Tab-separated table of C-alpha atoms in Angstrom:
chain	number	residue	atom	x	y	z
E	1	MET	CA	0.887	3.175	8.210
E	2	GLU	CA	0.676	-0.390	8.618
E	3	ILE	CA	-2.834	-2.099	8.305
E	4	GLU	CA	-3.564	-5.677	9.339
E	5	SER	CA	-6.008	-8.143	9.997
E	6	SER	CA	-6.333	-11.641	10.087
E	7	ALA	CA	-7.000	-11.905	6.383
E	8	LEU	CA	-4.698	-9.096	5.170
E	9	ARG	CA	-1.477	-7.080	5.967
E	10	MET	CA	-0.896	-3.991	4.220
E	11	TYR	CA	1.247	-0.474	4.198
E	12	VAL	CA	-0.101	2.808	3.063
E	13	GLU	CA	1.504	5.870	2.750
E	14	GLY	CA	0.954	9.237	0.845
E	15	LEU	CA	-1.469	12.149	1.040
E	16	TYR	CA	-5.134	12.180	0.945
E	17	ASP	CA	-6.790	15.321	0.305
E	18	MET	CA	-10.224	15.811	1.913
E	19	ASP	CA	-11.332	18.275	-0.643
E	20	GLY	CA	-10.397	15.521	-3.348
E	21	LYS	CA	-7.758	17.457	-5.309
E	22	ALA	CA	-4.534	16.256	-4.535
E	23	THR	CA	-4.590	12.741	-3.454
E	24	ASP	CA	-1.542	10.394	-3.959
E	25	LEU	CA	-1.272	7.250	-2.181
E	26	SER	CA	0.876	4.115	-2.297
E	27	PHE	CA	-0.535	0.678	-1.196
E	28	GLN	CA	2.191	-2.301	-0.542
E	29	VAL	CA	0.474	-5.461	-0.284
E	30	PRO	CA	3.078	-8.073	0.692
E	31	LEU	CA	2.928	-11.224	-1.372
E	32	SER	CA	3.138	-13.236	2.080
E	33	ASN	CA	-0.233	-12.292	2.325
E	34	PHE	CA	-1.193	-15.293	-0.157
E	35	LYS	CA	-0.072	-17.953	2.183
E	36	LYS	CA	-2.636	-20.185	3.980
E	37	ARG	CA	-2.865	-18.965	7.686
E	38	ASP	CA	-3.643	-21.057	10.867
E	39	THR	CA	-7.011	-20.555	12.407
E	40	THR	CA	-4.876	-19.462	15.485
E	41	TYR	CA	-3.045	-16.692	13.593
E	42	ALA	CA	-3.005	-13.384	15.936
E	43	PRO	CA	-2.281	-10.326	13.976
E	44	SER	CA	0.823	-8.229	15.297
E	45	ASN	CA	2.374	-5.049	13.940
E	46	LYS	CA	5.702	-5.518	12.173
E	47	GLY	CA	6.433	-1.641	12.474
E	48	ILE	CA	6.683	1.137	9.822
E	49	GLY	CA	10.370	0.243	9.248
E	50	SER	CA	9.624	-3.004	8.117
E	51	ASP	CA	10.112	-3.241	4.077
E	52	GLY	CA	7.610	-6.382	4.256
E	53	GLY	CA	9.342	-8.392	1.952
E	54	PRO	CA	8.513	-9.177	-1.678
E	55	SER	CA	5.370	-7.124	-2.395
E	56	ILE	CA	2.903	-5.790	-4.873
E	57	PHE	CA	2.708	-2.203	-5.077
E	58	ILE	CA	-0.178	-0.116	-6.101
E	59	ARG	CA	-0.747	3.967	-6.764
E	60	ALA	CA	-3.934	5.748	-6.492
E	61	LYS	CA	-3.746	9.237	-7.662
E	62	GLN	CA	-6.191	11.834	-8.558
E	63	ASN	CA	-7.106	12.521	-11.950
E	64	SER	CA	-7.639	16.280	-12.868
E	65	ASN	CA	-11.214	15.682	-13.258
E	66	GLY	CA	-11.254	14.742	-9.350
E	67	THR	CA	-11.561	10.622	-10.036
E	68	LEU	CA	-8.799	8.444	-8.604
E	69	LYS	CA	-6.985	6.518	-10.897
E	70	PHE	CA	-5.077	2.855	-9.599
E	71	SER	CA	-2.299	1.755	-11.320
E	72	TYR	CA	0.309	-0.780	-10.626
E	73	ASP	CA	3.618	0.927	-9.412
E	74	LEU	CA	5.952	-1.532	-11.058
E	75	PHE	CA	9.325	0.510	-10.009
E	76	LYS	CA	7.993	2.001	-6.633
E	77	ARG	CA	8.299	5.427	-8.292
E	78	PHE	CA	6.305	6.760	-5.500
E	79	ARG	CA	8.813	5.877	-2.876
E	80	LYS	CA	11.677	7.132	-5.389
E	81	SER	CA	9.976	10.626	-5.174
E	82	ARG	CA	9.857	10.730	-1.606
E	83	ILE	CA	13.411	10.017	-0.903
């Protein structure tokens, strides 16, 4: 899912469990977010097929005690496990 506002664009994929037992999410934050945007910038979706360019990948995975653990996903392991 692509999420974009006037401040940030990011892509989220994975599984969110309402019972809080099996949440496993991947967040992709493109580095292009860190450039200065014009005051007339209007958000527009690039589409889910877009790779977003150079990005930071963060993974949120549920521990056995039910809390979410956020970690840097250096090698994009989440995406590789889905292929």
